[in-house]
């Protein structure tokens, strides 16, 4: 499942959703007269395969643990932040919370999420690499178990790629950003653009891909406070996108306001040879591509020295700080994320598991549908630059998104983009760090 950008729900919708959750969660805090505990698990699974995998694992747990029942509650990525905030403040949050690391910072610093450091078994701690644990670590405490993640890849029209003169990249020999620019030009023909950048939500893609060129944007000082910078390394990837859109026109300008799914009809129709997308979009392509359409998965371009790092915000499981059954909730999380179960969840969401053992499963290394390419990139994934920055959602929504959209459209230049991201951005972050 692709990590959906959280949308601002309307006040009425938010209150309605929160109210439903509040009423649903209340009984989960009671111990039955026979001593049985009921835990509420709010899942954000949305694809049918993923929902089935989640519900099956809950059913398997309940069959084996009659004294600790888990009730499955369906949540939504579109409203989860406001929904959780309301339920936290009302003291009625789910015991077990499915979310993503880029949404956890304010909840963690606000004291709403339990510190899992002493609750999780060593088996689970050892399964997940240290750099992945960093994505859910705030002020030295672990507030979520990162379990699914997805690299950004290039989905390419295989027929157009093979007819061109470009070298086909591999995880072992990726394109540099310069080679990617040349390939996009070569693939641009009458009626076909070399690449389509879906930039309705430009911030995450820009920041996460910029890790490969040494970009950081957010810098934490010795006093612990974060400031925004936008140096040459941060500017490299935005310049590539900008120049493809407004310079050589190897990128389609019509996709500037599109989300990833919006580009697929044009991709299938030959309007674009390549589309940079999250790894999980492969599921939509399998479902929607016309019969006989040939496509392939390529690694994202690499920075200097073949640097293939990119930022990710893994999906997480957390425990509410005010849950009276934290130990029992941690036991369920341990069960839910056993290596074979993690593989089932990853395949259901068309993503990569974070666990070392799960990632070695042969089903995730087949060439079919590009699984092997994604699995080969797992070791290059790092915490997204904004992972632990308080105030990032406001900086993204009010400063970075409009500034990047204007830059990519050609309305402003790099100088004004830098000024707005840095000067306006630091004013926003300062309010959260007093």
Short mmCIF file of C-alpha atoms in Angstrom, two decimals:
data_model
loop_
_atom_site.label_atom_id
_atom_site.label_comp_id
_atom_site.label_asym_id
_atom_site.label_seq_id
_atom_site.Cartn_x
_atom_site.Cartn_y
_atom_site.Cartn_z
CA UNK A 1 0.00 0.00 0.00
CA UNK A 2 1.31 3.33 -0.90
CA UNK A 3 1.61 5.83 1.87
CA UNK A 4 -1.11 8.32 1.00
CA UNK A 5 -0.49 11.99 1.67
CA UNK A 6 -2.74 12.95 4.57
CA UNK A 7 -5.50 15.23 3.40
CA UNK A 8 -7.12 17.89 5.53
CA UNK A 9 -10.59 16.57 6.31
CA UNK A 10 -13.47 18.97 6.66
CA UNK A 11 -14.40 19.84 10.21
CA UNK A 12 -17.67 17.98 9.97
CA UNK A 13 -16.04 14.91 8.42
CA UNK A 14 -13.27 14.88 10.98
CA UNK A 15 -15.62 15.15 13.91
CA UNK A 16 -17.87 12.48 12.47
CA UNK A 17 -14.98 10.09 11.93
CA UNK A 18 -13.54 10.84 15.33
CA UNK A 19 -16.89 10.33 16.98
CA UNK A 20 -17.25 6.94 15.32
CA UNK A 21 -13.83 5.96 16.54
CA UNK A 22 -14.51 7.19 20.04
CA UNK A 23 -17.65 5.15 20.37
CA UNK A 24 -15.92 2.15 18.84
CA UNK A 25 -12.94 2.34 21.13
CA UNK A 26 -14.70 2.77 24.45
CA UNK A 27 -15.60 -0.91 25.02
CA UNK A 28 -12.02 -1.93 24.21
CA UNK A 29 -10.84 -0.50 27.53
CA UNK A 30 -12.89 -2.94 29.61
CA UNK A 31 -11.86 -6.31 30.93
CA UNK A 32 -14.69 -8.83 30.71
CA UNK A 33 -16.01 -10.50 33.85
CA UNK A 34 -14.23 -13.70 32.82
CA UNK A 35 -10.92 -11.82 32.65
CA UNK A 36 -10.70 -11.62 28.87
CA UNK A 37 -9.05 -8.48 27.49
CA UNK A 38 -10.18 -6.78 24.29
CA UNK A 39 -7.70 -4.69 22.28
CA UNK A 40 -8.70 -2.31 19.51
CA UNK A 41 -6.47 -2.43 16.43
CA UNK A 42 -7.03 0.37 13.94
CA UNK A 43 -5.71 -0.65 10.52
CA UNK A 44 -5.28 1.65 7.54
CA UNK A 45 -5.08 -1.18 5.00
CA UNK A 46 -7.07 -0.17 1.94
CA UNK A 47 -6.25 -2.55 -0.92
CA UNK A 48 -8.40 -5.68 -0.87
CA UNK A 49 -5.39 -7.99 -0.68
CA UNK A 50 -4.03 -5.99 2.24
CA UNK A 51 -7.32 -5.86 4.13
CA UNK A 52 -7.68 -9.63 3.77
CA UNK A 53 -4.13 -10.22 5.03
CA UNK A 54 -4.73 -7.96 8.05
CA UNK A 55 -8.06 -9.56 8.95
CA UNK A 56 -6.70 -13.08 8.51
CA UNK A 57 -3.83 -12.40 10.91
CA UNK A 58 -6.22 -10.91 13.47
CA UNK A 59 -8.41 -14.01 13.16
CA UNK A 60 -5.40 -16.29 13.61
CA UNK A 61 -4.37 -14.39 16.74
CA UNK A 62 -7.85 -14.57 18.22
CA UNK A 63 -8.07 -18.31 17.59
CA UNK A 64 -4.79 -18.88 19.43
CA UNK A 65 -5.35 -16.32 22.24
CA UNK A 66 -8.92 -16.53 23.55
CA UNK A 67 -7.96 -14.50 26.64
CA UNK A 68 -6.69 -11.49 24.60
CA UNK A 69 -9.10 -10.66 21.81
CA UNK A 70 -8.19 -8.14 19.11
CA UNK A 71 -11.00 -6.22 17.42
CA UNK A 72 -10.22 -4.97 13.92
CA UNK A 73 -11.19 -1.32 13.26
CA UNK A 74 -10.96 0.06 9.73
CA UNK A 75 -9.35 3.49 9.48
CA UNK A 76 -8.48 5.74 6.55
CA UNK A 77 -5.23 7.36 5.48
CA UNK A 78 -7.12 10.47 4.40
CA UNK A 79 -8.34 11.38 7.89
CA UNK A 80 -6.09 9.47 10.26
CA UNK A 81 -4.15 12.42 11.70
CA UNK A 82 -7.18 14.45 12.79
CA UNK A 83 -9.01 11.32 13.84
CA UNK A 84 -6.19 10.17 16.08
CA UNK A 85 -5.65 13.63 17.56
CA UNK A 86 -9.29 13.83 18.58
CA UNK A 87 -9.28 10.34 20.06
CA UNK A 88 -6.01 10.95 21.92
CA UNK A 89 -7.35 14.12 23.48
CA UNK A 90 -10.53 12.30 24.44
CA UNK A 91 -8.58 9.44 26.03
CA UNK A 92 -10.17 6.90 23.70
CA UNK A 93 -7.52 6.09 21.11
CA UNK A 94 -7.16 2.55 19.73
CA UNK A 95 -4.72 0.40 21.68
CA UNK A 96 -2.78 -0.55 18.54
CA UNK A 97 -2.36 2.16 15.90
CA UNK A 98 -1.42 1.75 12.25
CA UNK A 99 0.17 4.90 10.82
CA UNK A 100 3.37 6.05 9.09
CA UNK A 101 6.54 7.52 10.52
CA UNK A 102 6.10 10.95 8.93
CA UNK A 103 2.86 11.35 10.92
CA UNK A 104 4.24 10.30 14.31
CA UNK A 105 6.44 13.20 15.42
CA UNK A 106 3.76 15.45 16.90
CA UNK A 107 2.02 12.48 18.57
CA UNK A 108 5.31 11.22 19.99
CA UNK A 109 6.44 14.59 21.33
CA UNK A 110 2.93 15.21 22.63
CA UNK A 111 3.11 12.12 24.84
CA UNK A 112 0.30 10.26 23.07
CA UNK A 113 2.34 7.21 22.04
CA UNK A 114 3.95 4.65 24.34
CA UNK A 115 7.73 4.22 24.34
CA UNK A 116 8.14 0.70 22.95
CA UNK A 117 11.79 0.31 23.94
CA UNK A 118 11.08 -1.96 26.89
CA UNK A 119 7.95 -3.58 25.51
CA UNK A 120 9.20 -5.25 22.36
CA UNK A 121 10.95 -8.65 22.32
CA UNK A 122 14.58 -8.84 21.26
CA UNK A 123 13.59 -10.98 18.27
CA UNK A 124 11.65 -8.14 16.72
CA UNK A 125 14.31 -5.55 17.61
CA UNK A 126 16.99 -7.61 15.87
CA UNK A 127 14.91 -8.23 12.75
CA UNK A 128 14.66 -4.56 11.76
CA UNK A 129 17.87 -2.67 10.78
CA UNK A 130 19.02 0.23 13.00
CA UNK A 131 18.52 2.84 10.26
CA UNK A 132 14.91 1.73 9.91
CA UNK A 133 14.30 1.99 13.66
CA UNK A 134 15.54 5.58 13.39
CA UNK A 135 12.46 6.47 11.35
CA UNK A 136 10.24 5.89 14.40
CA UNK A 137 12.62 7.15 17.10
CA UNK A 138 11.94 10.55 18.62
CA UNK A 139 14.02 12.08 21.43
CA UNK A 140 15.65 8.70 22.00
CA UNK A 141 12.39 6.77 22.43
CA UNK A 142 10.84 4.30 19.96
CA UNK A 143 7.21 5.18 19.25
CA UNK A 144 6.38 2.80 16.43
CA UNK A 145 7.47 -0.43 14.79
CA UNK A 146 8.30 0.27 11.12
CA UNK A 147 7.16 -2.77 9.14
CA UNK A 148 6.45 -1.82 5.50
CA UNK A 149 8.28 0.60 3.23
CA UNK A 150 8.56 1.42 -0.46
CA UNK A 151 11.32 2.88 -2.60
CA UNK A 152 10.58 5.23 -5.43
CA UNK A 153 11.27 3.61 -8.78
CA UNK A 154 10.91 4.36 -12.48
CA UNK A 155 8.06 2.49 -14.15
CA UNK A 156 8.96 2.31 -17.83
CA UNK A 157 7.28 1.31 -21.08
CA UNK A 158 9.45 -1.67 -22.00
CA UNK A 159 8.79 -1.52 -25.73
CA UNK A 160 9.78 2.16 -25.97
CA UNK A 161 12.82 1.55 -23.79
CA UNK A 162 14.06 -1.37 -25.88
CA UNK A 163 13.55 0.51 -29.17
CA UNK A 164 15.66 3.42 -27.93
CA UNK A 165 19.44 3.61 -27.73
CA UNK A 166 19.55 4.14 -23.98
CA UNK A 167 21.33 1.82 -21.59
CA UNK A 168 18.82 0.00 -19.41
CA UNK A 169 19.80 0.61 -15.75
CA UNK A 170 19.90 -2.04 -13.04
CA UNK A 171 20.16 -1.79 -9.23
CA UNK A 172 23.82 -2.73 -9.62
CA UNK A 173 24.39 -0.15 -12.36
CA UNK A 174 21.79 2.61 -12.06
CA UNK A 175 21.63 5.73 -14.16
CA UNK A 176 23.25 8.84 -12.79
CA UNK A 177 20.98 11.88 -12.76
CA UNK A 178 22.83 13.09 -15.87
CA UNK A 179 22.18 9.78 -17.65
CA UNK A 180 18.54 9.94 -16.61
CA UNK A 181 18.25 13.38 -18.21
CA UNK A 182 19.86 12.06 -21.41
CA UNK A 183 17.59 9.00 -21.43
CA UNK A 184 14.48 11.15 -21.03
CA UNK A 185 15.58 13.28 -24.00
CA UNK A 186 16.25 10.17 -26.10
CA UNK A 187 12.84 8.72 -25.23
CA UNK A 188 11.05 11.94 -26.16
CA UNK A 189 9.51 11.58 -29.60
CA UNK A 190 6.54 13.13 -31.34
CA UNK A 191 3.54 12.33 -29.17
CA UNK A 192 5.67 10.83 -26.36
CA UNK A 193 7.45 12.54 -23.48
CA UNK A 194 10.41 10.78 -21.94
CA UNK A 195 9.06 11.16 -18.41
CA UNK A 196 5.95 12.24 -16.51
CA UNK A 197 6.45 13.72 -13.05
CA UNK A 198 3.18 13.59 -11.04
CA UNK A 199 3.68 16.67 -8.87
CA UNK A 200 0.38 17.31 -7.16
CA UNK A 201 2.23 16.57 -3.91
CA UNK A 202 5.83 17.54 -4.76
CA UNK A 203 7.51 17.77 -1.37
CA UNK A 204 8.00 14.13 -0.42
CA UNK A 205 9.35 13.11 -3.83
CA UNK A 206 11.71 16.08 -3.98
CA UNK A 207 13.14 15.66 -0.50
CA UNK A 208 13.40 11.88 -0.52
CA UNK A 209 15.09 11.62 -3.92
CA UNK A 210 17.50 14.42 -2.96
CA UNK A 211 19.22 12.16 -0.45
CA UNK A 212 21.06 10.64 -3.42
CA UNK A 213 22.72 13.98 -4.17
CA UNK A 214 23.53 14.72 -0.54
CA UNK A 215 20.47 16.86 0.13
CA UNK A 216 19.25 17.21 3.70
CA UNK A 217 17.18 20.45 3.89
CA UNK A 218 16.65 20.06 7.65
CA UNK A 219 19.66 20.53 9.92
CA UNK A 220 19.64 19.91 13.66
CA UNK A 221 22.01 22.05 15.71
CA UNK A 222 23.82 21.23 18.93
CA UNK A 223 20.93 22.79 20.83
CA UNK A 224 18.57 20.24 19.25
CA UNK A 225 16.73 22.84 17.18
CA UNK A 226 16.12 22.29 13.47
CA UNK A 227 16.64 24.89 10.76
CA UNK A 228 15.99 24.78 7.02
CA UNK A 229 18.77 25.16 4.46
CA UNK A 230 18.54 24.71 0.71
CA UNK A 231 22.09 24.32 -0.52
CA UNK A 232 23.51 23.12 -3.86
CA UNK A 233 23.04 19.45 -2.97
CA UNK A 234 19.38 20.10 -2.13
CA UNK A 235 18.86 21.94 -5.41
CA UNK A 236 20.20 19.25 -7.77
CA UNK A 237 17.05 17.11 -8.11
CA UNK A 238 14.61 20.06 -8.29
CA UNK A 239 16.76 21.55 -11.07
CA UNK A 240 16.56 18.29 -13.05
CA UNK A 241 12.77 18.22 -12.79
CA UNK A 242 12.48 21.95 -13.55
CA UNK A 243 14.69 21.69 -16.62
CA UNK A 244 12.86 18.65 -17.95
CA UNK A 245 9.55 20.48 -17.64
CA UNK A 246 10.54 23.90 -18.94
CA UNK A 247 13.86 23.43 -20.71
CA UNK A 248 14.18 20.46 -23.05
CA UNK A 249 10.50 19.55 -22.48
CA UNK A 250 11.39 15.89 -22.02
CA UNK A 251 8.83 15.90 -19.17
CA UNK A 252 5.12 16.43 -19.72
CA UNK A 253 3.85 19.67 -18.21
CA UNK A 254 0.30 18.30 -18.16
CA UNK A 255 1.15 16.06 -15.19
CA UNK A 256 2.15 18.92 -12.87
CA UNK A 257 -1.18 18.80 -11.02
CA UNK A 258 -1.59 15.03 -11.15
CA UNK A 259 -1.24 12.34 -8.54
CA UNK A 260 0.53 9.11 -9.45
CA UNK A 261 -2.62 7.23 -10.41
CA UNK A 262 -3.66 10.04 -12.76
CA UNK A 263 -0.64 9.43 -14.99
CA UNK A 264 -1.37 5.77 -15.66
CA UNK A 265 -3.87 6.16 -18.54
CA UNK A 266 -1.36 8.36 -20.41
CA UNK A 267 1.44 5.92 -19.60
CA UNK A 268 -0.57 3.02 -21.00
CA UNK A 269 -1.39 5.12 -24.06
CA UNK A 270 2.27 5.83 -24.86
CA UNK A 271 2.21 9.51 -23.88
CA UNK A 272 5.04 8.99 -21.38
CA UNK A 273 7.89 6.50 -21.57
CA UNK A 274 8.67 6.59 -17.83
CA UNK A 275 6.88 7.61 -14.64
CA UNK A 276 8.64 7.97 -11.25
CA UNK A 277 6.31 6.30 -8.74
CA UNK A 278 6.23 4.53 -5.41
CA UNK A 279 6.92 0.80 -5.63
CA UNK A 280 3.37 -0.15 -4.69
CA UNK A 281 1.87 1.44 -7.81
CA UNK A 282 2.78 -1.80 -9.56
CA UNK A 283 -0.43 -3.28 -8.19
CA UNK A 284 -2.53 -0.69 -10.03
CA UNK A 285 -0.54 -1.24 -13.20
CA UNK A 286 -1.13 -5.00 -13.06
CA UNK A 287 -4.84 -4.40 -12.58
CA UNK A 288 -5.31 -1.61 -15.12
CA UNK A 289 -2.78 -2.10 -17.92
CA UNK A 290 -4.22 -3.06 -21.31
CA UNK A 291 -3.70 -6.65 -22.37
CA UNK A 292 -0.23 -7.08 -23.85
CA UNK A 293 1.18 -3.84 -22.41
CA UNK A 294 4.83 -4.46 -21.53
CA UNK A 295 6.35 -2.55 -18.64
CA UNK A 296 9.36 -2.82 -16.40
CA UNK A 297 10.69 -1.46 -13.09
CA UNK A 298 13.94 0.52 -13.06
CA UNK A 299 15.85 1.93 -10.08
CA UNK A 300 15.71 5.67 -9.44
CA UNK A 301 18.76 7.66 -10.58
CA UNK A 302 21.85 7.73 -8.38
CA UNK A 303 23.86 10.67 -7.14
CA UNK A 304 27.64 11.18 -7.04
CA UNK A 305 29.59 7.96 -6.67
CA UNK A 306 26.52 5.87 -7.43
CA UNK A 307 24.71 7.03 -4.28
CA UNK A 308 21.27 5.38 -4.36
CA UNK A 309 20.03 6.51 -0.96
CA UNK A 310 16.48 7.74 -0.80
CA UNK A 311 14.23 8.72 2.04
CA UNK A 312 11.25 6.66 3.14
CA UNK A 313 8.51 6.97 5.73
CA UNK A 314 7.63 3.37 6.64
CA UNK A 315 4.24 2.27 7.84
CA UNK A 316 4.22 1.66 11.58
CA UNK A 317 2.40 0.00 14.44
CA UNK A 318 2.28 2.01 17.68
CA UNK A 319 0.64 1.63 21.07
CA UNK A 320 -1.41 4.37 22.71
CA UNK A 321 0.29 5.78 25.80
CA UNK A 322 -2.94 5.57 27.81
CA UNK A 323 -3.74 1.98 26.83
CA UNK A 324 -3.99 -0.12 30.01
CA UNK A 325 -2.90 -3.19 28.04
CA UNK A 326 0.43 -2.16 26.57
CA UNK A 327 2.16 -5.50 27.22
CA UNK A 328 -0.67 -7.41 25.58
CA UNK A 329 -0.65 -5.01 22.63
CA UNK A 330 3.10 -5.54 22.22
CA UNK A 331 2.54 -9.30 22.18
CA UNK A 332 0.06 -8.90 19.33
CA UNK A 333 2.47 -6.68 17.39
CA UNK A 334 5.19 -9.30 17.81
CA UNK A 335 2.82 -11.96 16.45
CA UNK A 336 1.55 -9.74 13.63
CA UNK A 337 5.10 -9.00 12.46
CA UNK A 338 6.62 -12.47 12.53
CA UNK A 339 8.65 -12.93 9.31
CA UNK A 340 6.07 -15.05 7.41
CA UNK A 341 3.32 -12.64 8.44
CA UNK A 342 5.37 -9.63 7.39
CA UNK A 343 5.78 -11.22 3.96
CA UNK A 344 2.00 -11.67 3.68
CA UNK A 345 1.47 -8.02 4.59
CA UNK A 346 4.13 -6.84 2.14
CA UNK A 347 2.69 -8.84 -0.74
CA UNK A 348 -0.81 -7.63 0.10
CA UNK A 349 0.37 -4.02 -0.06
CA UNK A 350 2.89 -4.53 -2.89
CA UNK A 351 5.58 -3.02 -0.66
CA UNK A 352 8.78 -4.22 1.00
CA UNK A 353 8.96 -5.62 4.54
CA UNK A 354 11.49 -4.01 6.85
CA UNK A 355 12.45 -7.28 8.56
CA UNK A 356 15.67 -8.94 7.42
CA UNK A 357 14.27 -12.48 7.40
CA UNK A 358 11.06 -11.46 5.63
CA UNK A 359 13.02 -9.56 2.99
CA UNK A 360 14.92 -12.74 2.07
CA UNK A 361 11.72 -14.58 1.14
CA UNK A 362 11.99 -15.88 -2.47
CA UNK A 363 8.56 -14.46 -3.31
CA UNK A 364 10.03 -10.96 -2.99
CA UNK A 365 12.97 -11.68 -5.31
CA UNK A 366 11.17 -12.79 -8.43
CA UNK A 367 11.66 -10.72 -11.57
CA UNK A 368 7.91 -10.82 -12.18
CA UNK A 369 6.37 -7.37 -11.64
CA UNK A 370 9.75 -5.96 -10.63
CA UNK A 371 9.85 -7.46 -7.13
CA UNK A 372 13.58 -8.23 -7.42
CA UNK A 373 14.43 -4.63 -8.35
CA UNK A 374 12.61 -3.28 -5.30
CA UNK A 375 14.16 -5.83 -2.96
CA UNK A 376 17.63 -4.91 -4.24
CA UNK A 377 17.02 -1.28 -3.23
CA UNK A 378 15.98 -2.05 0.35
CA UNK A 379 19.47 -1.51 1.75
CA UNK A 380 19.58 2.01 0.32
CA UNK A 381 16.47 3.25 2.10
CA UNK A 382 16.98 5.81 4.86
CA UNK A 383 14.75 7.92 7.12
CA UNK A 384 13.01 10.69 5.20
CA UNK A 385 14.69 14.07 5.84
CA UNK A 386 11.68 15.48 7.70
CA UNK A 387 11.15 12.40 9.85
CA UNK A 388 11.57 13.92 13.31
CA UNK A 389 10.94 17.59 12.52
CA UNK A 390 8.17 19.18 14.55
CA UNK A 391 6.15 21.54 12.41
CA UNK A 392 6.98 19.71 9.18
CA UNK A 393 3.31 19.25 8.16
CA UNK A 394 2.73 23.01 8.34
CA UNK A 395 6.01 23.76 6.55
CA UNK A 396 5.06 21.28 3.83
CA UNK A 397 1.48 22.49 3.36
CA UNK A 398 1.91 26.24 3.75
CA UNK A 399 5.44 26.83 2.47
CA UNK A 400 7.07 24.00 0.51
CA UNK A 401 4.15 22.68 -1.56
CA UNK A 402 3.09 26.01 -3.10
CA UNK A 403 6.72 27.12 -3.55
CA UNK A 404 7.76 23.93 -5.34
CA UNK A 405 4.62 23.92 -7.47
CA UNK A 406 5.37 27.46 -8.62
CA UNK A 407 9.02 26.60 -9.27
CA UNK A 408 8.20 23.53 -11.32
CA UNK A 409 5.60 25.45 -13.32
CA UNK A 410 8.16 28.16 -14.13
CA UNK A 411 6.41 30.91 -12.18
CA UNK A 412 9.43 31.50 -9.91
CA UNK A 413 13.15 30.79 -10.15
CA UNK A 414 15.57 28.92 -7.92
CA UNK A 415 16.47 32.07 -5.95
CA UNK A 416 12.90 32.75 -4.87
CA UNK A 417 12.28 29.07 -4.20
CA UNK A 418 15.27 28.96 -1.86
CA UNK A 419 14.22 32.19 -0.12
CA UNK A 420 10.71 30.93 0.56
CA UNK A 421 11.72 27.46 1.70
CA UNK A 422 14.39 28.81 4.05
CA UNK A 423 13.11 32.14 5.36
CA UNK A 424 9.41 31.35 5.53
CA UNK A 425 10.19 27.79 6.55
CA UNK A 426 12.33 28.73 9.51
CA UNK A 427 9.63 31.08 10.78
CA UNK A 428 7.21 28.12 10.81
CA UNK A 429 9.64 25.74 12.54
CA UNK A 430 10.59 28.34 15.15
CA UNK A 431 7.05 28.35 16.52
CA UNK A 432 7.33 24.63 17.29
CA UNK A 433 10.72 24.91 18.99
CA UNK A 434 10.28 27.64 21.55
#
